[in-house]
Amino acid sequence: MPSEIVFDPYKDLYSKSVGLIRSSEIRDLMSVAGRSDVISLAGGLPDVTGVPTSELSSLMTRIIEDGFAEALQYGDTEGFYNLKTQLVSLMSEENIKAEEEHVLITTGSQQALDLLARIFIDPNDIIVVEGPTYVGALTAFRPAGPRFLTVPLDDEGIRTEILEEELRSLTGARPKFIYVVPNFHNPAGVTMSEERRKHLVDIATRFEVLIIEDNPYGLLRFEGDSVEPIVNRIPERVVYVGTLSKVIFPGIRVGWVLAPLPIHEKLVKIKQSADLCSSNLNQMFACAFLESGLWKKNLDELKKRYKARKDSMIEALGQYFPEGSSWTNPSGGLFIWATLEEYLDTAKMLPLAIEQKVAYVPGSAFYPDYSGKNRMRLNFSYPTVEQIQEGVKRLGKVIRREMDLYRSLGIGKK
Ligand SMILES: Cc1ncc(COP(=O)(O)O)c(C=O)c1O
């Protein structure tokens, strides 16, 4: 990452919207967290070490040899049709009923969020997000200049009773959409319960609001039963966003949006202006990997690894984190969300943690107003069990030291 630019001779030229973008704290952090001597519990990287590389290289060779004329060309903006068929079948694994004509393939689901911001948000429009929410959604939505209405979540997902109250108090105004990550939330790790989903659907219907259901982690369930997707309940009010990043690997940059046809049409137009089409080569590769069925074996292996790592992190948190801390216990996905004593500030504490060679993401990154100061996101998909144990132990020490310091100043429990 280049060093910070102090003088920018071009500053008068930039648009207002670029001024609304703050560099993601996660990205800034990666440069330090990625150092080999730092145990990183910070990133959101899936473990790609188990992918069957020799099979992958045969698939790629076959695409280049047999399908090069298509693979090396521009493709349809909507996406490679056979891949759409595979994605429809992948969605059916989560009981989602979809048809190809509603699917737009995007360059990662991050692009889907960016396109959605462009077609829906005007400056000062209200949009609803969960508190905390996915940091990449904030970076996608912010340049459009919305007013964020943040609704807290708990172990059962978004607090729909608060959402309802908030919407009722917006007399005359209607949010453009409600953005939720219902399964194994990033960063909170929680899954929206059946009751909350029902209530959310009821609210969206009564208040005539769209829902964006962002579901990168649904297939990464390693324990418990799945809950019916929101899109099945009111498809006409839901824009569903999916990705292969976490169930296959992120390097191919394949995501998609499943939307009602009028919205789909707008998304296709705006994608055309963004990048004409996603890479044909990558789409054909993703399609071949899905067709081969190899992804299932890979996913089963990933789930086993992630469960072992999550269990290890939960155990380490219990052993090393001080009294007064709490954390979520996800049944899938990549993240645990920890809450420390209220007076602690995890952003201020981060340099101390990095000094002790461990990194996490401070909670404030996940709130539009940068609150959530006493919280942190911990990733368990990428570090090994040994690194998790050592990393949480180091982190526990840093937190205790910080608490001692506050106590010596008369803050916190003696
Ligand atoms: C909730 C959520 N949505 C979207 C994305 C974007 O993923 P990608 O662009 O790799 O598909 C991520 C990545 O971490 C995520 O956690």
Short mmCIF file of C-alpha atoms and ligand atoms in Angstrom, two decimals:
data_model
loop_
_atom_site.label_atom_id
_atom_site.label_comp_id
_atom_site.label_asym_id
_atom_site.label_seq_id
_atom_site.Cartn_x
_atom_site.Cartn_y
_atom_site.Cartn_z
CA MET A 1 0.00 0.00 0.00
CA PRO A 2 1.44 3.43 -0.91
CA SER A 3 2.26 5.75 1.98
CA GLU A 4 -0.32 8.41 2.86
CA ILE A 5 -0.48 11.33 0.39
CA VAL A 6 -0.25 14.61 2.28
CA PHE A 7 -0.49 17.06 -0.63
CA ASP A 8 -2.88 16.27 -3.47
CA PRO A 9 -2.69 18.78 -6.35
CA TYR A 10 -5.80 17.23 -7.94
CA LYS A 11 -8.11 17.66 -4.96
CA ASP A 12 -10.32 20.33 -6.61
CA LEU A 13 -11.14 17.98 -9.47
CA TYR A 14 -12.79 15.13 -7.62
CA SER A 15 -16.54 14.52 -7.52
CA LYS A 16 -18.49 14.96 -4.30
CA SER A 17 -19.19 11.23 -4.16
CA VAL A 18 -15.53 10.30 -4.03
CA GLY A 19 -15.22 12.50 -0.97
CA LEU A 20 -17.78 10.27 0.75
CA ILE A 21 -15.54 7.21 0.41
CA ARG A 22 -13.30 6.44 3.32
CA SER A 23 -10.65 3.86 2.67
CA SER A 24 -11.83 0.64 4.31
CA GLU A 25 -10.13 0.07 7.64
CA ILE A 26 -9.93 -3.60 6.76
CA ARG A 27 -7.96 -2.87 3.60
CA ASP A 28 -5.61 -0.47 5.41
CA LEU A 29 -5.09 -3.08 8.04
CA MET A 30 -4.33 -5.88 5.65
CA SER A 31 -0.89 -4.46 4.94
CA VAL A 32 0.07 -4.95 8.60
CA ALA A 33 -2.10 -7.97 9.34
CA GLY A 34 -0.64 -9.72 6.32
CA ARG A 35 2.88 -9.58 7.73
CA SER A 36 4.09 -13.11 8.26
CA ASP A 37 4.95 -12.50 11.92
CA VAL A 38 1.42 -11.27 12.77
CA ILE A 39 -1.36 -13.76 13.51
CA SER A 40 -4.23 -12.29 11.57
CA LEU A 41 -7.72 -12.81 12.91
CA ALA A 42 -8.60 -9.74 10.87
CA GLY A 43 -9.24 -10.67 7.26
CA GLY A 44 -12.20 -12.48 5.76
CA LEU A 45 -10.22 -14.87 3.63
CA PRO A 46 -11.55 -18.34 2.92
CA ASP A 47 -9.11 -21.24 3.16
CA VAL A 48 -8.17 -22.21 -0.39
CA THR A 49 -5.44 -24.68 0.50
CA GLY A 50 -7.70 -27.71 0.01
CA VAL A 51 -8.87 -27.01 -3.55
CA PRO A 52 -8.10 -29.84 -5.97
CA THR A 53 -5.48 -27.99 -8.01
CA SER A 54 -4.66 -30.73 -10.53
CA GLU A 55 -8.34 -31.16 -11.43
CA LEU A 56 -8.66 -27.40 -11.68
CA SER A 57 -5.76 -27.15 -14.07
CA SER A 58 -7.27 -29.90 -16.29
CA LEU A 59 -10.56 -27.98 -16.35
CA MET A 60 -8.76 -24.78 -17.31
CA THR A 61 -6.73 -26.54 -20.01
CA ARG A 62 -9.92 -28.00 -21.48
CA ILE A 63 -11.57 -24.57 -21.57
CA ILE A 64 -8.58 -22.97 -23.28
CA GLU A 65 -8.17 -25.82 -25.77
CA ASP A 66 -11.81 -26.51 -26.64
CA GLY A 67 -13.58 -23.25 -25.87
CA PHE A 68 -10.97 -20.58 -26.46
CA ALA A 69 -12.99 -18.72 -29.11
CA GLU A 70 -15.69 -18.03 -26.54
CA ALA A 71 -13.52 -17.92 -23.42
CA LEU A 72 -11.24 -15.21 -24.81
CA GLN A 73 -14.07 -13.06 -26.21
CA TYR A 74 -16.41 -10.47 -24.75
CA GLY A 75 -19.57 -12.10 -23.46
CA ASP A 76 -23.18 -11.17 -22.78
CA THR A 77 -23.64 -8.52 -20.10
CA GLU A 78 -26.16 -10.82 -18.43
CA GLY A 79 -23.56 -13.55 -18.03
CA PHE A 80 -22.63 -16.96 -19.45
CA TYR A 81 -25.91 -18.86 -19.77
CA ASN A 82 -24.60 -22.29 -18.72
CA LEU A 83 -23.16 -20.73 -15.59
CA LYS A 84 -26.55 -19.21 -14.81
CA THR A 85 -28.03 -22.70 -15.02
CA GLN A 86 -25.39 -23.97 -12.61
CA LEU A 87 -26.10 -21.08 -10.23
CA VAL A 88 -29.84 -21.80 -10.33
CA SER A 89 -28.97 -25.35 -9.33
CA LEU A 90 -26.56 -24.13 -6.62
CA MET A 91 -29.29 -21.91 -5.18
CA SER A 92 -31.65 -24.90 -5.08
CA GLU A 93 -29.21 -26.45 -2.55
CA GLU A 94 -30.54 -23.77 -0.20
CA ASN A 95 -34.08 -24.39 -1.38
CA ILE A 96 -34.16 -21.16 -3.41
CA LYS A 97 -36.47 -21.27 -6.40
CA ALA A 98 -34.92 -19.28 -9.24
CA GLU A 99 -34.95 -19.00 -13.03
CA GLU A 100 -32.06 -18.05 -15.30
CA GLU A 101 -33.80 -15.00 -16.76
CA HIS A 102 -33.80 -13.34 -13.32
CA VAL A 103 -30.06 -13.87 -12.82
CA LEU A 104 -27.35 -11.34 -13.65
CA ILE A 105 -23.78 -12.50 -13.21
CA THR A 106 -21.51 -9.91 -11.61
CA THR A 107 -17.82 -9.53 -10.95
CA GLY A 108 -18.05 -10.75 -7.36
CA SER A 109 -21.09 -9.88 -5.27
CA GLN A 110 -19.32 -6.66 -4.33
CA GLN A 111 -20.12 -5.44 -7.84
CA ALA A 112 -23.75 -6.41 -7.29
CA LEU A 113 -23.88 -4.14 -4.22
CA ASP A 114 -22.27 -1.32 -6.17
CA LEU A 115 -24.79 -1.69 -9.04
CA LEU A 116 -27.68 -1.80 -6.59
CA ALA A 117 -26.47 1.44 -5.00
CA ARG A 118 -26.35 3.04 -8.43
CA ILE A 119 -29.85 2.03 -9.48
CA PHE A 120 -31.58 2.77 -6.19
CA ILE A 121 -29.87 5.49 -4.16
CA ASP A 122 -30.09 9.25 -4.68
CA PRO A 123 -28.42 11.64 -2.23
CA ASN A 124 -30.29 11.76 1.10
CA ASP A 125 -32.40 8.70 0.38
CA ILE A 126 -32.93 6.55 3.44
CA ILE A 127 -31.61 3.00 3.40
CA VAL A 128 -31.79 0.54 6.28
CA VAL A 129 -28.75 -1.48 7.34
CA GLU A 130 -28.11 -3.74 10.28
CA GLY A 131 -25.83 -2.52 13.05
CA PRO A 132 -23.23 -3.93 12.60
CA THR A 133 -23.25 -4.49 8.85
CA TYR A 134 -20.90 -5.71 6.11
CA VAL A 135 -18.20 -3.06 5.66
CA GLY A 136 -18.12 -3.56 1.87
CA ALA A 137 -21.83 -2.72 1.68
CA LEU A 138 -21.11 0.55 3.45
CA THR A 139 -18.32 1.34 0.99
CA ALA A 140 -20.61 0.44 -1.94
CA PHE A 141 -23.56 2.50 -0.67
CA ARG A 142 -21.73 5.55 0.76
CA PRO A 143 -20.70 7.26 -2.51
CA ALA A 144 -24.39 7.58 -3.45
CA GLY A 145 -24.88 9.76 -0.35
CA PRO A 146 -27.73 7.95 1.47
CA ARG A 147 -28.91 8.56 5.01
CA PHE A 148 -28.32 5.31 6.88
CA LEU A 149 -30.96 4.09 9.25
CA THR A 150 -29.12 1.56 11.40
CA VAL A 151 -31.16 -1.10 13.16
CA PRO A 152 -29.31 -3.17 15.77
CA LEU A 153 -29.12 -6.94 15.60
CA ASP A 154 -28.81 -9.59 18.29
CA ASP A 155 -28.37 -13.37 18.28
CA GLU A 156 -31.54 -13.73 16.19
CA GLY A 157 -30.56 -11.18 13.54
CA ILE A 158 -32.03 -7.74 12.87
CA ARG A 159 -34.26 -6.45 15.71
CA THR A 160 -37.42 -6.27 13.64
CA GLU A 161 -39.49 -4.70 16.44
CA ILE A 162 -37.08 -1.72 16.37
CA LEU A 163 -37.18 -1.69 12.57
CA GLU A 164 -40.95 -1.48 12.62
CA GLU A 165 -40.92 1.37 15.14
CA GLU A 166 -38.33 3.26 13.10
CA LEU A 167 -40.27 2.87 9.86
CA ARG A 168 -43.44 4.02 11.57
CA SER A 169 -41.71 7.14 12.82
CA LEU A 170 -40.59 8.06 9.28
CA THR A 171 -43.88 9.71 8.45
CA GLY A 172 -44.06 10.30 4.73
CA ALA A 173 -40.57 8.95 4.00
CA ARG A 174 -39.92 5.42 2.77
CA PRO A 175 -36.51 3.75 2.75
CA LYS A 176 -35.27 2.56 -0.64
CA PHE A 177 -34.34 -0.83 0.79
CA ILE A 178 -33.45 -2.87 3.85
CA TYR A 179 -30.05 -4.54 3.47
CA VAL A 180 -29.57 -7.76 5.48
CA VAL A 181 -27.07 -10.62 5.68
CA PRO A 182 -29.34 -13.31 7.14
CA ASN A 183 -26.93 -16.28 7.37
CA PHE A 184 -23.73 -16.30 9.42
CA HIS A 185 -23.58 -12.56 9.31
CA ASN A 186 -20.45 -10.64 8.47
CA PRO A 187 -19.27 -9.44 10.97
CA ALA A 188 -21.67 -10.72 13.67
CA GLY A 189 -21.74 -14.45 12.81
CA VAL A 190 -25.45 -14.68 13.72
CA THR A 191 -28.32 -16.13 11.67
CA MET A 192 -31.72 -14.48 11.41
CA SER A 193 -34.34 -16.63 13.13
CA GLU A 194 -37.55 -17.89 11.53
CA GLU A 195 -39.61 -15.47 13.65
CA ARG A 196 -37.54 -12.46 12.61
CA ARG A 197 -37.66 -13.47 8.93
CA LYS A 198 -41.44 -13.70 9.12
CA HIS A 199 -41.64 -10.32 10.80
CA LEU A 200 -39.23 -8.75 8.29
CA VAL A 201 -41.31 -10.03 5.39
CA ASP A 202 -44.46 -8.71 7.02
CA ILE A 203 -42.84 -5.28 7.56
CA ALA A 204 -41.51 -5.14 3.98
CA THR A 205 -44.99 -5.92 2.68
CA ARG A 206 -46.85 -3.44 4.86
CA PHE A 207 -44.36 -0.60 4.41
CA GLU A 208 -43.76 -1.49 0.73
CA VAL A 209 -39.99 -1.64 1.06
CA LEU A 210 -37.51 -3.79 -0.87
CA ILE A 211 -35.17 -6.19 0.89
CA ILE A 212 -31.63 -6.89 -0.28
CA GLU A 213 -30.78 -10.40 0.94
CA ASP A 214 -27.00 -10.81 0.75
CA ASN A 215 -26.11 -14.46 1.27
CA PRO A 216 -22.45 -15.34 0.72
CA TYR A 217 -22.27 -17.82 3.60
CA GLY A 218 -25.53 -19.81 3.57
CA LEU A 219 -23.93 -23.00 2.24
CA LEU A 220 -21.20 -22.83 4.86
CA ARG A 221 -23.43 -24.22 7.61
CA PHE A 222 -21.47 -26.67 9.70
CA GLU A 223 -24.09 -27.33 12.40
CA GLY A 224 -27.83 -26.96 13.01
CA ASP A 225 -30.74 -26.61 10.59
CA SER A 226 -31.07 -24.03 7.85
CA VAL A 227 -33.83 -21.42 7.85
CA GLU A 228 -35.99 -20.76 4.77
CA PRO A 229 -34.46 -17.95 2.65
CA ILE A 230 -36.25 -14.61 2.61
CA VAL A 231 -36.41 -14.52 -1.19
CA ASN A 232 -38.69 -17.57 -1.28
CA ARG A 233 -41.21 -15.83 0.94
CA ILE A 234 -41.72 -12.64 -1.13
CA PRO A 235 -39.70 -12.90 -4.35
CA GLU A 236 -41.34 -9.75 -5.71
CA ARG A 237 -39.85 -7.68 -2.88
CA VAL A 238 -36.40 -9.27 -2.60
CA VAL A 239 -33.19 -8.71 -4.49
CA TYR A 240 -31.04 -11.71 -3.66
CA VAL A 241 -27.24 -11.45 -3.91
CA GLY A 242 -24.98 -14.53 -4.12
CA THR A 243 -21.30 -15.29 -4.66
CA LEU A 244 -18.97 -18.19 -5.30
CA SER A 245 -16.23 -16.52 -3.26
CA LYS A 246 -16.79 -18.38 -0.02
CA VAL A 247 -18.12 -21.70 -1.27
CA ILE A 248 -15.55 -22.11 -4.07
CA PHE A 249 -12.85 -19.42 -4.02
CA PRO A 250 -12.79 -15.65 -4.41
CA GLY A 251 -10.10 -15.44 -7.11
CA ILE A 252 -12.57 -16.14 -9.94
CA ARG A 253 -14.68 -13.10 -8.93
CA VAL A 254 -18.07 -14.63 -9.72
CA GLY A 255 -21.15 -13.27 -7.99
CA TRP A 256 -24.74 -12.81 -9.06
CA VAL A 257 -28.03 -10.99 -8.43
CA LEU A 258 -31.42 -12.63 -8.57
CA ALA A 259 -34.03 -9.92 -9.02
CA PRO A 260 -37.58 -9.23 -10.21
CA LEU A 261 -37.45 -8.61 -13.97
CA PRO A 262 -37.87 -4.79 -13.99
CA ILE A 263 -34.99 -4.46 -11.51
CA HIS A 264 -32.97 -7.05 -13.41
CA GLU A 265 -33.26 -4.94 -16.57
CA LYS A 266 -31.96 -1.83 -14.82
CA LEU A 267 -29.07 -3.81 -13.34
CA VAL A 268 -28.10 -5.14 -16.77
CA LYS A 269 -27.99 -1.57 -18.17
CA ILE A 270 -25.85 -0.28 -15.35
CA LYS A 271 -23.51 -3.27 -15.47
CA GLN A 272 -22.97 -2.57 -19.15
CA SER A 273 -21.67 0.86 -18.24
CA ALA A 274 -19.56 -0.55 -15.42
CA ASP A 275 -17.61 -3.27 -17.25
CA LEU A 276 -19.58 -4.49 -20.33
CA CYS A 277 -19.49 -8.05 -19.04
CA SER A 278 -17.77 -10.26 -16.48
CA SER A 279 -14.78 -12.29 -17.66
CA ASN A 280 -15.92 -15.12 -19.94
CA LEU A 281 -12.87 -17.18 -19.05
CA ASN A 282 -13.62 -16.97 -15.35
CA GLN A 283 -17.31 -17.72 -15.87
CA MET A 284 -16.56 -20.78 -18.00
CA PHE A 285 -14.07 -21.96 -15.40
CA ALA A 286 -16.60 -21.50 -12.59
CA CYS A 287 -19.22 -23.29 -14.68
CA ALA A 288 -16.93 -26.25 -15.35
CA PHE A 289 -16.04 -26.49 -11.66
CA LEU A 290 -19.71 -26.51 -10.68
CA GLU A 291 -20.61 -29.03 -13.41
CA SER A 292 -17.81 -31.34 -12.28
CA GLY A 293 -19.32 -31.65 -8.81
CA LEU A 294 -15.84 -31.14 -7.32
CA TRP A 295 -17.10 -28.08 -5.46
CA LYS A 296 -19.23 -30.28 -3.19
CA LYS A 297 -16.27 -32.27 -1.94
CA ASN A 298 -14.34 -29.08 -1.46
CA LEU A 299 -17.22 -27.48 0.44
CA ASP A 300 -17.63 -30.50 2.75
CA GLU A 301 -13.94 -30.31 3.55
CA LEU A 302 -14.15 -26.55 4.18
CA LYS A 303 -17.07 -27.01 6.58
CA LYS A 304 -15.12 -29.59 8.58
CA ARG A 305 -12.11 -27.30 8.84
CA TYR A 306 -14.15 -24.23 9.72
CA LYS A 307 -16.10 -26.06 12.41
CA ALA A 308 -12.86 -27.26 14.06
CA ARG A 309 -11.44 -23.74 13.91
CA LYS A 310 -14.62 -22.13 15.21
CA ASP A 311 -14.76 -24.60 18.13
CA SER A 312 -11.12 -23.88 18.87
CA MET A 313 -11.74 -20.12 18.87
CA ILE A 314 -14.77 -20.44 21.15
CA GLU A 315 -12.72 -22.53 23.55
CA ALA A 316 -9.80 -20.06 23.46
CA LEU A 317 -12.10 -17.09 24.02
CA GLY A 318 -13.51 -18.78 27.12
CA GLN A 319 -10.01 -19.46 28.38
CA TYR A 320 -8.22 -16.19 27.57
CA PHE A 321 -10.71 -13.33 27.29
CA PRO A 322 -11.40 -11.43 30.52
CA GLU A 323 -14.65 -11.51 32.45
CA GLY A 324 -17.12 -8.98 31.09
CA SER A 325 -16.45 -10.00 27.47
CA SER A 326 -18.97 -11.91 25.36
CA TRP A 327 -19.04 -13.33 21.85
CA THR A 328 -21.32 -14.94 19.32
CA ASN A 329 -21.17 -18.66 18.55
CA PRO A 330 -21.93 -19.09 14.84
CA SER A 331 -23.20 -22.32 13.24
CA GLY A 332 -21.41 -21.51 10.00
CA GLY A 333 -19.55 -18.84 8.07
CA LEU A 334 -16.26 -17.20 8.89
CA PHE A 335 -16.65 -14.79 11.80
CA ILE A 336 -17.10 -14.39 15.54
CA TRP A 337 -18.15 -11.02 16.95
CA ALA A 338 -16.78 -10.18 20.37
CA THR A 339 -18.01 -7.48 22.74
CA LEU A 340 -15.71 -6.13 25.44
CA GLU A 341 -16.37 -3.95 28.50
CA GLU A 342 -18.14 -0.80 27.36
CA TYR A 343 -15.31 1.65 28.10
CA LEU A 344 -12.78 -0.16 25.90
CA ASP A 345 -12.00 1.11 22.40
CA THR A 346 -10.87 -1.65 20.05
CA ALA A 347 -9.61 0.80 17.38
CA LYS A 348 -7.30 2.46 19.91
CA MET A 349 -6.24 -0.96 21.18
CA LEU A 350 -5.32 -2.28 17.74
CA PRO A 351 -1.75 -0.87 17.58
CA LEU A 352 -1.09 -2.55 20.96
CA ALA A 353 -2.39 -5.84 19.59
CA ILE A 354 -0.23 -5.51 16.49
CA GLU A 355 2.76 -4.86 18.75
CA GLN A 356 1.93 -8.26 20.29
CA LYS A 357 1.66 -9.64 16.74
CA VAL A 358 -2.03 -10.32 16.54
CA ALA A 359 -4.68 -8.46 14.50
CA TYR A 360 -8.48 -8.16 14.40
CA VAL A 361 -10.96 -5.72 12.88
CA PRO A 362 -12.24 -2.99 15.23
CA GLY A 363 -16.03 -2.89 15.57
CA SER A 364 -16.38 0.73 14.45
CA ALA A 365 -15.64 -0.27 10.82
CA PHE A 366 -19.03 -2.00 10.65
CA TYR A 367 -21.31 0.89 11.62
CA PRO A 368 -22.25 3.84 9.40
CA ASP A 369 -21.61 6.19 12.35
CA TYR A 370 -18.44 4.37 13.45
CA SER A 371 -19.97 3.35 16.78
CA GLY A 372 -19.46 -0.19 18.15
CA LYS A 373 -16.17 0.91 19.67
CA ASN A 374 -15.99 -1.90 22.24
CA ARG A 375 -16.49 -4.66 19.66
CA MET A 376 -14.24 -6.61 17.32
CA ARG A 377 -14.55 -9.08 14.46
CA LEU A 378 -12.50 -12.25 14.65
CA ASN A 379 -11.99 -14.52 11.66
CA PHE A 380 -11.61 -18.27 12.12
CA SER A 381 -11.60 -19.53 8.51
CA TYR A 382 -8.04 -18.64 7.58
CA PRO A 383 -5.77 -19.13 10.63
CA THR A 384 -4.86 -22.64 11.75
CA VAL A 385 -6.07 -24.03 15.10
CA GLU A 386 -2.61 -23.36 16.56
CA GLN A 387 -2.65 -19.77 15.33
CA ILE A 388 -6.16 -19.29 16.71
CA GLN A 389 -5.11 -20.51 20.16
CA GLU A 390 -1.98 -18.36 20.23
CA GLY A 391 -3.70 -15.34 18.63
CA VAL A 392 -6.60 -15.31 21.09
CA LYS A 393 -4.18 -15.81 23.99
CA ARG A 394 -2.15 -12.76 22.89
CA LEU A 395 -5.31 -10.75 22.37
CA GLY A 396 -6.62 -11.72 25.82
CA LYS A 397 -3.40 -10.36 27.36
CA VAL A 398 -3.67 -7.09 25.44
CA ILE A 399 -7.28 -6.61 26.60
CA ARG A 400 -6.41 -7.40 30.23
CA ARG A 401 -3.52 -4.95 30.16
CA GLU A 402 -5.80 -2.26 28.74
CA MET A 403 -8.40 -2.99 31.42
CA ASP A 404 -5.75 -2.72 34.14
CA LEU A 405 -4.74 0.64 32.78
CA TYR A 406 -8.32 1.89 32.86
CA ARG A 407 -8.77 0.51 36.39
CA SER A 408 -5.72 2.41 37.57
CA LEU A 409 -7.52 5.54 36.30
CA GLY A 410 -10.63 4.57 38.26
CA ILE A 411 -12.58 3.34 35.19
CA GLY A 412 -14.17 -0.13 35.10
CA LYS A 413 -14.67 -2.72 37.84
CA LYS A 414 -11.95 -3.13 40.49
C1 LIG B 1 -21.75 -10.07 3.32
C2 LIG B 1 -20.84 -9.99 2.14
N1 LIG B 1 -21.33 -9.58 0.97
C3 LIG B 1 -20.56 -9.50 -0.14
C4 LIG B 1 -19.22 -9.82 -0.08
C5 LIG B 1 -18.39 -9.66 -1.33
O1 LIG B 1 -17.89 -10.86 -1.80
P1 LIG B 1 -17.38 -11.07 -3.28
O2 LIG B 1 -17.26 -9.75 -3.95
O3 LIG B 1 -16.06 -11.75 -3.14
O4 LIG B 1 -18.39 -11.92 -3.94
C6 LIG B 1 -18.66 -10.27 1.13
C7 LIG B 1 -17.23 -10.59 1.21
O5 LIG B 1 -16.67 -10.82 2.25
C8 LIG B 1 -19.49 -10.36 2.26
O6 LIG B 1 -19.06 -10.78 3.45
#
